[in-house]
């Protein structure tokens, strides 16, 4: 159209023609850009709609296809600048995280990029390469590729090619490797007959030479110190109908690789290949029947353990010294795990694997049931005393899990996890009970009821993790009506970044848990509930620290929703006995609520915020800096030296659902400089003593003093507890100004100080 218009205006002066042409090209470019942007928006809306409307009868490949489209539009560096702020502006291949396994005619190659990227590998026996792997299906941080069709004892060149979401492409450094030529190896199938293949030669290497399929279990480990090289091939297992399923018996199960017995044994390495669960018909009568419409308790009565176990990709029992790397595990049946380790002990190193869950169904989500990518069911502590206790799970990519991802390893780090929750309490990471370390993981949460990182009993370190939450509406109506696996309670769409919970009347031990330098980001829509953190306070929860973290939760619409960066939950007992939970040097950004003091799930007292920063990035009609919820009163919350940034206020509080005893206090540090060992006394405006003691040896003293306590207007001293009716109103108990008295060598000085911020006061003699 622009060219035609120009041809009709040849009489224009040259300058005007140039200007007119420029305008036409600009309009054409702008129109294309707007059209493209509109198309992207429509595609995102369609992806969201298709994902939210999934039901339990959707075929596995369709489930994964729809989930992929949702991830492409809602996760990733285009969603928020928080990715660049956390991981860097420019796409980089992280060479130090390169891992490789070299076989005879194949190789497994794993890398990381600092930002999500689609990748493939170029390779060949010359520097010009000539071959390449398939490109990844979406943008990831962790990458695993299989190099196939190689020749033994031959040198090859290779490099990783990566492209981020903005079209920026980079290549890794070119490297080379030489394929192996085994001196001693046992080939599968070779002369081993038909599956299940029994590997019974100790201290042997077995090499799979082709893809195999098995109606039942495919490979059985029957000796110690075995290396199983899958040769870049694929095992499809559990294809056929098994009349009487029993996961304890090889001929009655459909496991991919199994090493199961109560006898304690050690030594197994599995590398370089893929396992895929077949389409066994054993539990189809439960899949499509009425059981999934029944309440959880009734459904568990129909659940038959023998039918729903024994189809996992890898199952190992009572073993130690296990290494699994470069393996892709794909599964879809109910109660399935990609890799299951029962009664483990000693050392496990599970790394650089890929897990793909294409299922939806579960009959029992509790305990060791459910569906998990990888987990340890039980751990033999007695057997580990001599062999050491070292369970490592790292650098794995979980492309999708319908429930739990990584469970009870002691060291969990550098994993990338996508949770698409189909039941209550779908967890990305459930740490080891004692002295666990969880760090540098990237976690993506969506679906029905998903949580990022959980708690331990004692001595847990959770640091440098990145969590991105995207809510989706799966509920049709409430209560107990939804498209996914609804129970008789908890029927709500909710996502939580980090969580510490005590059950019942509390009293479970949670001690010395530290959460540091983590980033939590979430976007809620369609009324989805979202909690950046939900930490329970209790009399048994000691030394719980949340420090140097960044939490951002955004409501994408104006539909009423419980969305907050921090939710101060607690056990259902005497809340006056709750020990403090400390949040220090943490940034909280939300357009709906920075701190929600309790909700229906739990109400905790005595949560303390020190040097935290609060920001409201927008004008949401329901925004409040603080909201009190959960029906019961919570109190003794304290905020010390906090920065109330744009759009926030220390007295912006809404008493949504609580009683008159609820309160929180604002405190500031007085930096008091006096002579060393001077006696100090500080009283508030009513003469009440707030501090009494002696100065430090250097004369510098940091003394926290209350500016005010904020309460509902219904509160009155020594009056009965009543529901809060005037939800938008409050009253303040002010303590300032303070009288500071300093006595040094018999001399006394007195100063008045007004406490409305952190400040310094110098009293000299």
XYZ file of C-alpha atoms in Angstrom, residues 243-749:
507
model
C -2.398 -59.707 35.243
C -1.397 -59.417 38.909
C 0.890 -56.470 39.511
C 3.332 -56.678 42.437
C 6.185 -54.200 42.526
C 8.239 -56.597 44.674
C 8.441 -59.192 41.900
C 10.238 -58.764 38.588
C 7.773 -60.789 36.515
C 4.825 -58.867 37.985
C 6.121 -55.346 37.496
C 6.888 -52.951 34.657
C 9.935 -51.094 35.949
C 12.586 -49.777 33.582
C 15.648 -50.588 35.718
C 15.251 -52.272 39.091
C 17.638 -53.306 41.868
C 15.315 -54.371 44.628
C 15.911 -56.586 47.649
C 16.223 -56.073 51.382
C 19.844 -57.235 51.203
C 22.214 -54.285 51.642
C 24.458 -54.004 48.587
C 26.474 -51.272 46.904
C 27.867 -50.103 43.613
C 25.732 -49.085 40.609
C 26.318 -46.502 37.887
C 23.785 -45.711 35.149
C 24.611 -43.323 32.301
C 23.630 -42.004 28.919
C 20.129 -42.896 27.730
C 16.362 -42.655 28.059
C 13.678 -44.621 29.859
C 10.022 -44.266 28.919
C 7.048 -45.739 30.703
C 4.792 -47.749 28.414
C 1.040 -47.495 28.153
C 0.129 -50.360 30.479
C -3.606 -50.882 30.767
C -3.509 -52.196 34.325
C -5.039 -49.231 36.056
C -7.146 -47.743 33.295
C -10.301 -48.867 35.068
C -9.340 -46.578 37.937
C -8.185 -43.761 35.690
C -11.439 -43.171 33.885
C -13.842 -44.361 36.546
C -15.767 -42.690 39.294
C -12.888 -42.911 41.770
C -11.410 -39.551 40.787
C -14.678 -37.788 41.543
C -14.833 -39.148 45.077
C -13.427 -37.429 48.183
C -9.847 -38.205 49.074
C -10.646 -40.661 51.897
C -12.988 -42.756 49.730
C -10.539 -42.728 46.851
C -7.785 -44.092 49.089
C -10.002 -47.045 49.962
C -10.127 -47.923 46.250
C -6.369 -47.494 45.878
C -4.518 -50.800 45.466
C -0.774 -50.486 46.141
C 0.139 -53.545 44.077
C -1.527 -52.094 40.995
C -0.158 -48.602 41.262
C 3.490 -49.406 42.018
C 6.104 -51.079 39.932
C 6.044 -49.008 36.737
C 8.679 -46.426 37.678
C 11.630 -45.738 35.407
C 14.212 -46.707 38.058
C 13.568 -48.380 41.442
C 16.358 -49.210 43.901
C 16.022 -50.647 47.417
C 18.531 -50.988 50.288
C 21.574 -49.989 48.228
C 24.429 -47.513 48.480
C 27.110 -45.968 46.258
C 24.750 -45.193 43.399
C 25.490 -42.770 40.545
C 22.915 -41.909 37.870
C 23.733 -39.223 35.277
C 22.796 -38.303 31.734
C 19.515 -40.227 31.949
C 16.093 -39.034 30.755
C 13.149 -40.481 32.705
C 9.662 -40.116 31.199
C 6.532 -41.360 32.954
C 2.766 -40.751 33.102
C 0.955 -43.495 35.082
C -0.591 -42.827 38.521
C 1.570 -43.261 41.637
C 4.656 -43.224 39.411
C 8.126 -41.997 40.245
C 10.857 -41.334 37.747
C 13.496 -42.593 40.188
C 12.629 -44.136 43.540
C 15.176 -45.045 46.215
C 13.830 -47.071 49.175
C 15.854 -47.538 52.387
C 18.910 -45.907 50.870
C 22.187 -45.541 52.739
C 25.685 -44.314 52.061
C 26.395 -42.241 48.960
C 24.084 -41.300 46.090
C 25.028 -38.895 43.310
C 22.091 -38.213 40.978
C 23.010 -35.471 38.517
C 22.527 -34.044 35.020
C 19.342 -36.026 34.363
C 16.050 -34.972 32.759
C 12.599 -35.865 34.116
C 9.371 -35.553 32.115
C 6.052 -36.263 33.839
C 3.170 -36.465 31.359
C 0.559 -37.673 33.815
C -2.278 -36.158 35.833
C -3.712 -38.920 38.000
C -3.020 -39.901 41.591
C -5.028 -42.023 43.979
C -3.103 -41.166 47.134
C -0.856 -38.108 47.437
C 0.243 -38.849 51.010
C 3.461 -40.264 52.440
C 5.443 -42.259 49.925
C 2.540 -42.291 47.492
C 1.768 -39.754 44.843
C 3.871 -39.016 41.798
C 7.464 -37.815 42.097
C 10.351 -37.131 39.800
C 12.978 -38.382 42.237
C 12.818 -39.280 45.883
C 14.206 -41.208 48.809
C 11.563 -43.194 50.637
C 13.186 -43.938 53.934
C 16.866 -43.684 54.744
C 18.819 -46.290 56.703
C 20.704 -44.108 59.185
C 22.224 -47.101 61.033
C 23.710 -48.532 57.861
C 25.124 -45.116 56.982
C 27.187 -44.600 60.119
C 30.171 -46.455 58.673
C 29.638 -45.704 54.981
C 28.904 -41.988 55.351
C 25.730 -40.017 54.710
C 25.895 -38.247 51.394
C 22.796 -38.016 49.205
C 23.448 -35.571 46.360
C 20.888 -34.473 43.784
C 22.153 -31.721 41.496
C 22.086 -30.222 37.994
C 18.892 -32.078 37.046
C 16.151 -30.686 34.805
C 12.566 -31.537 35.781
C 10.625 -30.380 32.727
C 7.323 -31.106 34.448
C 6.027 -32.866 37.541
C 2.363 -33.166 38.474
C 3.196 -33.409 42.185
C 6.571 -33.603 43.933
C 9.942 -33.141 42.262
C 12.932 -33.768 44.570
C 12.444 -35.449 47.926
C 14.705 -35.863 50.966
C 18.207 -35.731 49.523
C 20.736 -34.136 51.848
C 22.346 -31.920 49.195
C 20.014 -30.472 46.559
C 21.562 -27.844 44.290
C 21.628 -26.397 40.774
C 18.429 -28.166 39.721
C 15.766 -26.647 37.447
C 12.226 -27.670 38.379
C 8.790 -27.027 36.811
C 5.835 -27.996 39.006
C 2.387 -28.271 37.425
C 0.357 -29.155 40.515
C -2.632 -31.481 40.201
C -3.188 -32.112 43.932
C -2.902 -30.331 47.262
C 0.717 -29.914 48.385
C 2.816 -30.426 45.289
C 6.377 -29.703 46.366
C 9.388 -28.765 44.270
C 11.929 -29.584 47.000
C 11.423 -31.406 50.277
C 14.806 -31.238 52.072
C 16.524 -33.845 54.192
C 15.476 -33.840 57.867
C 18.861 -32.880 59.324
C 21.772 -30.741 58.141
C 20.414 -30.387 54.638
C 21.659 -27.911 52.031
C 19.412 -26.530 49.299
C 21.020 -23.928 47.059
C 21.186 -22.459 43.552
C 18.007 -24.165 42.349
C 15.626 -22.579 39.853
C 12.001 -23.422 40.585
C 8.844 -22.671 38.590
C 5.429 -23.205 40.161
C 1.936 -23.289 38.715
C -1.219 -25.373 38.853
C -3.584 -26.210 41.651
C -1.659 -26.141 44.964
C 2.093 -25.898 44.678
C 4.952 -25.033 47.060
C 8.602 -24.353 46.296
C 10.976 -25.259 49.151
C 9.899 -26.842 52.436
C 11.427 -27.240 55.877
C 13.493 -29.715 57.894
C 13.672 -30.710 61.544
C 16.984 -28.980 62.200
C 20.072 -27.346 60.694
C 18.817 -26.530 57.192
C 20.480 -24.057 54.841
C 18.392 -22.710 51.933
C 20.292 -20.121 49.908
C 20.646 -18.529 46.487
C 17.529 -20.161 45.033
C 15.245 -18.568 42.419
C 11.484 -19.224 42.518
C 8.979 -18.009 39.927
C 5.235 -18.568 40.527
C 2.451 -18.177 37.940
C -1.071 -18.777 39.170
C -3.761 -20.385 37.038
C -7.447 -20.833 37.737
C -8.295 -24.522 37.918
C -11.339 -24.224 40.183
C -14.795 -24.156 38.635
C -16.649 -23.213 41.791
C -16.137 -23.542 45.527
C -16.166 -25.557 47.602
C -14.847 -28.863 46.295
C -15.355 -28.284 42.575
C -12.440 -28.141 40.233
C -10.900 -29.618 37.123
C -8.050 -31.275 39.005
C -7.880 -33.676 41.974
C -9.979 -31.950 44.611
C -10.089 -33.063 48.233
C -12.630 -32.340 50.937
C -10.466 -29.416 52.161
C -7.929 -27.062 50.670
C -9.981 -26.524 47.537
C -8.299 -23.385 46.265
C -5.727 -22.290 43.731
C -2.691 -21.379 45.821
C 1.061 -21.085 45.274
C 3.743 -20.600 47.930
C 7.433 -19.946 47.435
C 8.822 -21.204 50.774
C 7.047 -22.903 53.620
C 7.499 -24.059 57.229
C 4.480 -25.826 58.732
C 3.560 -27.411 62.062
C 0.459 -29.561 62.124
C -2.424 -29.984 64.525
C -1.711 -28.315 67.852
C 1.920 -27.820 66.913
C 4.991 -28.839 68.850
C 6.932 -30.387 65.968
C 10.594 -29.381 66.099
C 11.931 -26.902 63.528
C 15.313 -25.594 64.674
C 18.161 -23.657 63.058
C 16.611 -23.166 59.621
C 18.197 -20.386 57.543
C 16.839 -19.016 54.265
C 19.306 -16.553 52.721
C 19.882 -14.682 49.444
C 16.875 -16.177 47.682
C 14.682 -14.535 45.025
C 10.939 -15.243 45.009
C 8.739 -13.774 42.285
C 5.072 -14.419 41.580
C 2.151 -13.200 39.488
C -1.403 -13.986 40.537
C -4.517 -13.833 38.382
C -8.173 -14.853 38.492
C -8.271 -14.806 42.297
C -5.374 -17.196 42.818
C -3.899 -17.095 46.323
C -0.149 -16.489 46.504
C 2.298 -16.480 49.415
C 5.941 -15.610 48.916
C 6.678 -17.253 52.263
C 4.432 -19.005 54.774
C 6.407 -19.724 57.947
C 4.776 -21.153 61.061
C 5.766 -19.772 64.442
C 5.412 -22.102 67.428
C 6.914 -22.707 70.852
C 8.995 -25.512 69.276
C 10.277 -23.509 66.287
C 13.644 -22.007 67.212
C 16.159 -19.855 65.363
C 14.312 -19.506 62.069
C 15.991 -16.820 59.948
C 14.902 -15.343 56.605
C 17.733 -13.006 55.605
C 18.884 -10.969 52.585
C 16.039 -12.185 50.374
C 14.035 -10.508 47.621
C 10.295 -11.259 47.380
C 7.913 -9.812 44.799
C 4.247 -10.766 44.309
C 2.005 -9.020 41.810
C -1.731 -9.324 41.210
C -2.317 -9.082 37.470
C -5.986 -8.067 37.772
C -8.389 -6.535 40.293
C -10.198 -9.754 41.186
C -10.043 -10.067 45.009
C -7.227 -12.416 45.993
C -4.991 -13.150 48.960
C -1.610 -12.201 47.535
C 1.338 -11.228 49.729
C 5.097 -11.455 49.819
C 5.122 -12.746 53.401
C 2.396 -14.624 55.281
C 3.015 -14.965 59.020
C 1.355 -18.267 59.802
C 1.524 -20.216 63.057
C 0.431 -23.270 64.995
C -3.049 -23.575 66.508
C -2.056 -23.245 70.144
C -1.328 -20.470 72.636
C 0.054 -17.792 70.313
C 1.576 -15.907 73.232
C 4.123 -18.757 73.465
C 5.259 -18.512 69.846
C 9.004 -17.993 69.532
C 10.205 -15.319 67.091
C 10.725 -15.844 63.383
C 13.163 -13.243 62.055
C 13.067 -11.592 58.616
C 16.164 -9.468 58.097
C 17.406 -7.235 55.249
C 14.653 -8.469 52.968
C 13.008 -6.507 50.147
C 9.240 -6.958 49.839
C 7.473 -5.699 46.690
C 3.733 -6.162 46.210
C 0.831 -4.273 44.676
C -1.676 -6.000 46.987
C -0.091 -6.736 50.388
C 3.449 -6.813 51.718
C 2.716 -8.736 54.935
C -0.412 -10.773 55.618
C -0.555 -11.567 59.310
C -2.149 -15.008 59.182
C -4.859 -16.644 57.099
C -7.224 -19.623 57.250
C -4.309 -22.083 57.204
C -2.481 -20.735 60.249
C -2.089 -17.704 62.475
C 1.290 -16.944 63.995
C 2.486 -14.346 66.482
C 5.902 -12.815 67.161
C 7.222 -12.458 63.620
C 9.994 -9.849 63.559
C 11.183 -7.736 60.646
C 14.580 -6.036 60.834
C 15.950 -3.610 58.207
C 13.369 -4.760 55.675
C 12.217 -2.637 52.754
C 8.594 -2.441 51.580
C 7.526 -1.204 48.140
C 4.160 -0.910 46.399
C 4.857 -0.737 42.635
C 1.331 0.164 41.505
C -2.152 1.342 42.336
C -4.236 -1.726 43.108
C -7.649 -0.946 44.650
C -7.206 -3.597 47.362
C -3.648 -2.718 48.371
C -2.582 -2.476 52.006
C 0.907 -2.676 53.436
C -0.394 -4.968 56.206
C -3.474 -7.203 56.383
C -4.627 -9.254 59.386
C -6.507 -12.435 58.492
C -7.408 -15.910 59.749
C -10.171 -15.001 62.224
C -8.033 -15.359 65.365
C -5.898 -12.638 66.938
C -2.151 -12.493 66.351
C 0.127 -10.111 68.188
C 3.627 -9.050 69.218
C 4.737 -8.611 65.626
C 7.585 -6.111 65.423
C 9.164 -4.057 62.649
C 12.577 -2.600 63.476
C 14.362 -0.019 61.289
C 12.271 -0.880 58.257
C 12.191 1.253 55.106
C 8.649 2.119 54.038
C 9.202 2.875 50.377
C 6.928 4.206 47.613
C 3.227 3.556 48.141
C 3.624 1.994 51.606
C 3.050 3.263 55.156
C 3.818 1.919 58.579
C 0.180 2.505 59.591
C -1.496 1.240 56.404
C -3.323 -1.751 57.884
C -6.568 -3.572 57.075
C -8.127 -5.892 59.676
C -9.716 -8.283 57.178
C -10.723 -11.102 59.497
C -9.389 -10.895 63.047
C -10.164 -9.816 66.602
C -9.346 -6.861 68.808
C -6.219 -8.407 70.400
C -4.247 -8.289 67.137
C -1.412 -5.789 66.960
C 1.997 -4.939 65.580
C 4.720 -2.550 66.693
C 7.061 -0.134 64.925
C 10.530 0.158 66.438
C 13.688 2.132 65.648
C 17.263 1.764 66.820
C 18.748 4.526 68.927
C 22.525 4.639 68.416
C 23.589 6.050 71.760
C 27.177 7.249 72.190
C 28.308 7.605 75.825
C 31.460 7.103 77.841
C 32.380 3.440 78.281
C 30.588 1.650 81.121
C 28.250 4.590 81.779
C 24.886 3.693 83.317
C 21.934 4.199 80.960
C 18.230 4.450 81.780
C 15.524 5.099 79.149
C 11.839 5.741 79.899
C 8.929 6.486 77.586
C 6.581 9.469 77.798
C 4.517 7.653 80.454
C 7.550 6.971 82.619
C 7.648 3.277 81.801
C 11.140 1.773 81.809
C 12.303 0.529 78.374
C 16.025 0.062 78.942
C 18.386 -0.070 81.885
C 22.007 -1.129 81.770
C 25.606 -0.063 81.225
C 27.280 1.171 78.056
C 29.563 -1.098 76.090
C 33.316 -0.920 76.546
C 33.545 1.249 73.409
C 30.664 3.483 74.453
C 28.538 2.585 71.414
C 25.094 1.184 72.151
C 22.331 0.047 69.801
C 19.033 0.205 71.676
C 15.709 -0.620 69.943
C 12.855 1.626 71.089
C 9.180 1.478 70.208
C 7.636 4.307 68.258
C 4.141 2.856 68.512
C 1.933 -0.214 68.700
C -0.962 -0.284 66.223
C -4.232 -1.978 67.144
C -7.860 -2.152 65.982
C -10.116 0.573 67.341
C -12.153 -2.140 69.092
C -9.250 -2.874 71.427
C -9.386 -1.590 74.987
C -7.077 -2.551 77.826
C -8.459 -5.275 80.106
C -11.537 -5.653 77.888
C -12.848 -8.858 76.335
C -11.708 -9.906 72.879
C -14.235 -8.969 70.160
C -14.327 -9.252 66.343
C -12.963 -6.283 64.420
C -15.751 -4.447 62.628
C -14.062 -1.190 61.615
C -11.604 -2.905 59.316
C -10.024 0.206 57.815
C -9.474 2.022 61.114
C -6.812 1.712 63.781
C -5.496 3.267 66.960
C -1.906 3.979 67.940
C -0.226 3.690 71.289
C 2.683 6.175 71.096
C 5.713 5.877 73.372
C 7.833 8.765 72.186
C 9.372 11.086 73.301
C 11.814 9.156 75.496
C 13.878 10.410 78.405
C 17.466 9.207 78.214
C 19.432 9.405 81.473
C 23.189 8.743 81.559
C 25.252 8.581 84.755
C 29.042 8.596 84.529
C 31.435 8.949 87.467
C 28.719 10.415 89.656
C 27.617 12.983 87.075
C 24.190 12.737 85.397
C 22.893 14.044 82.082
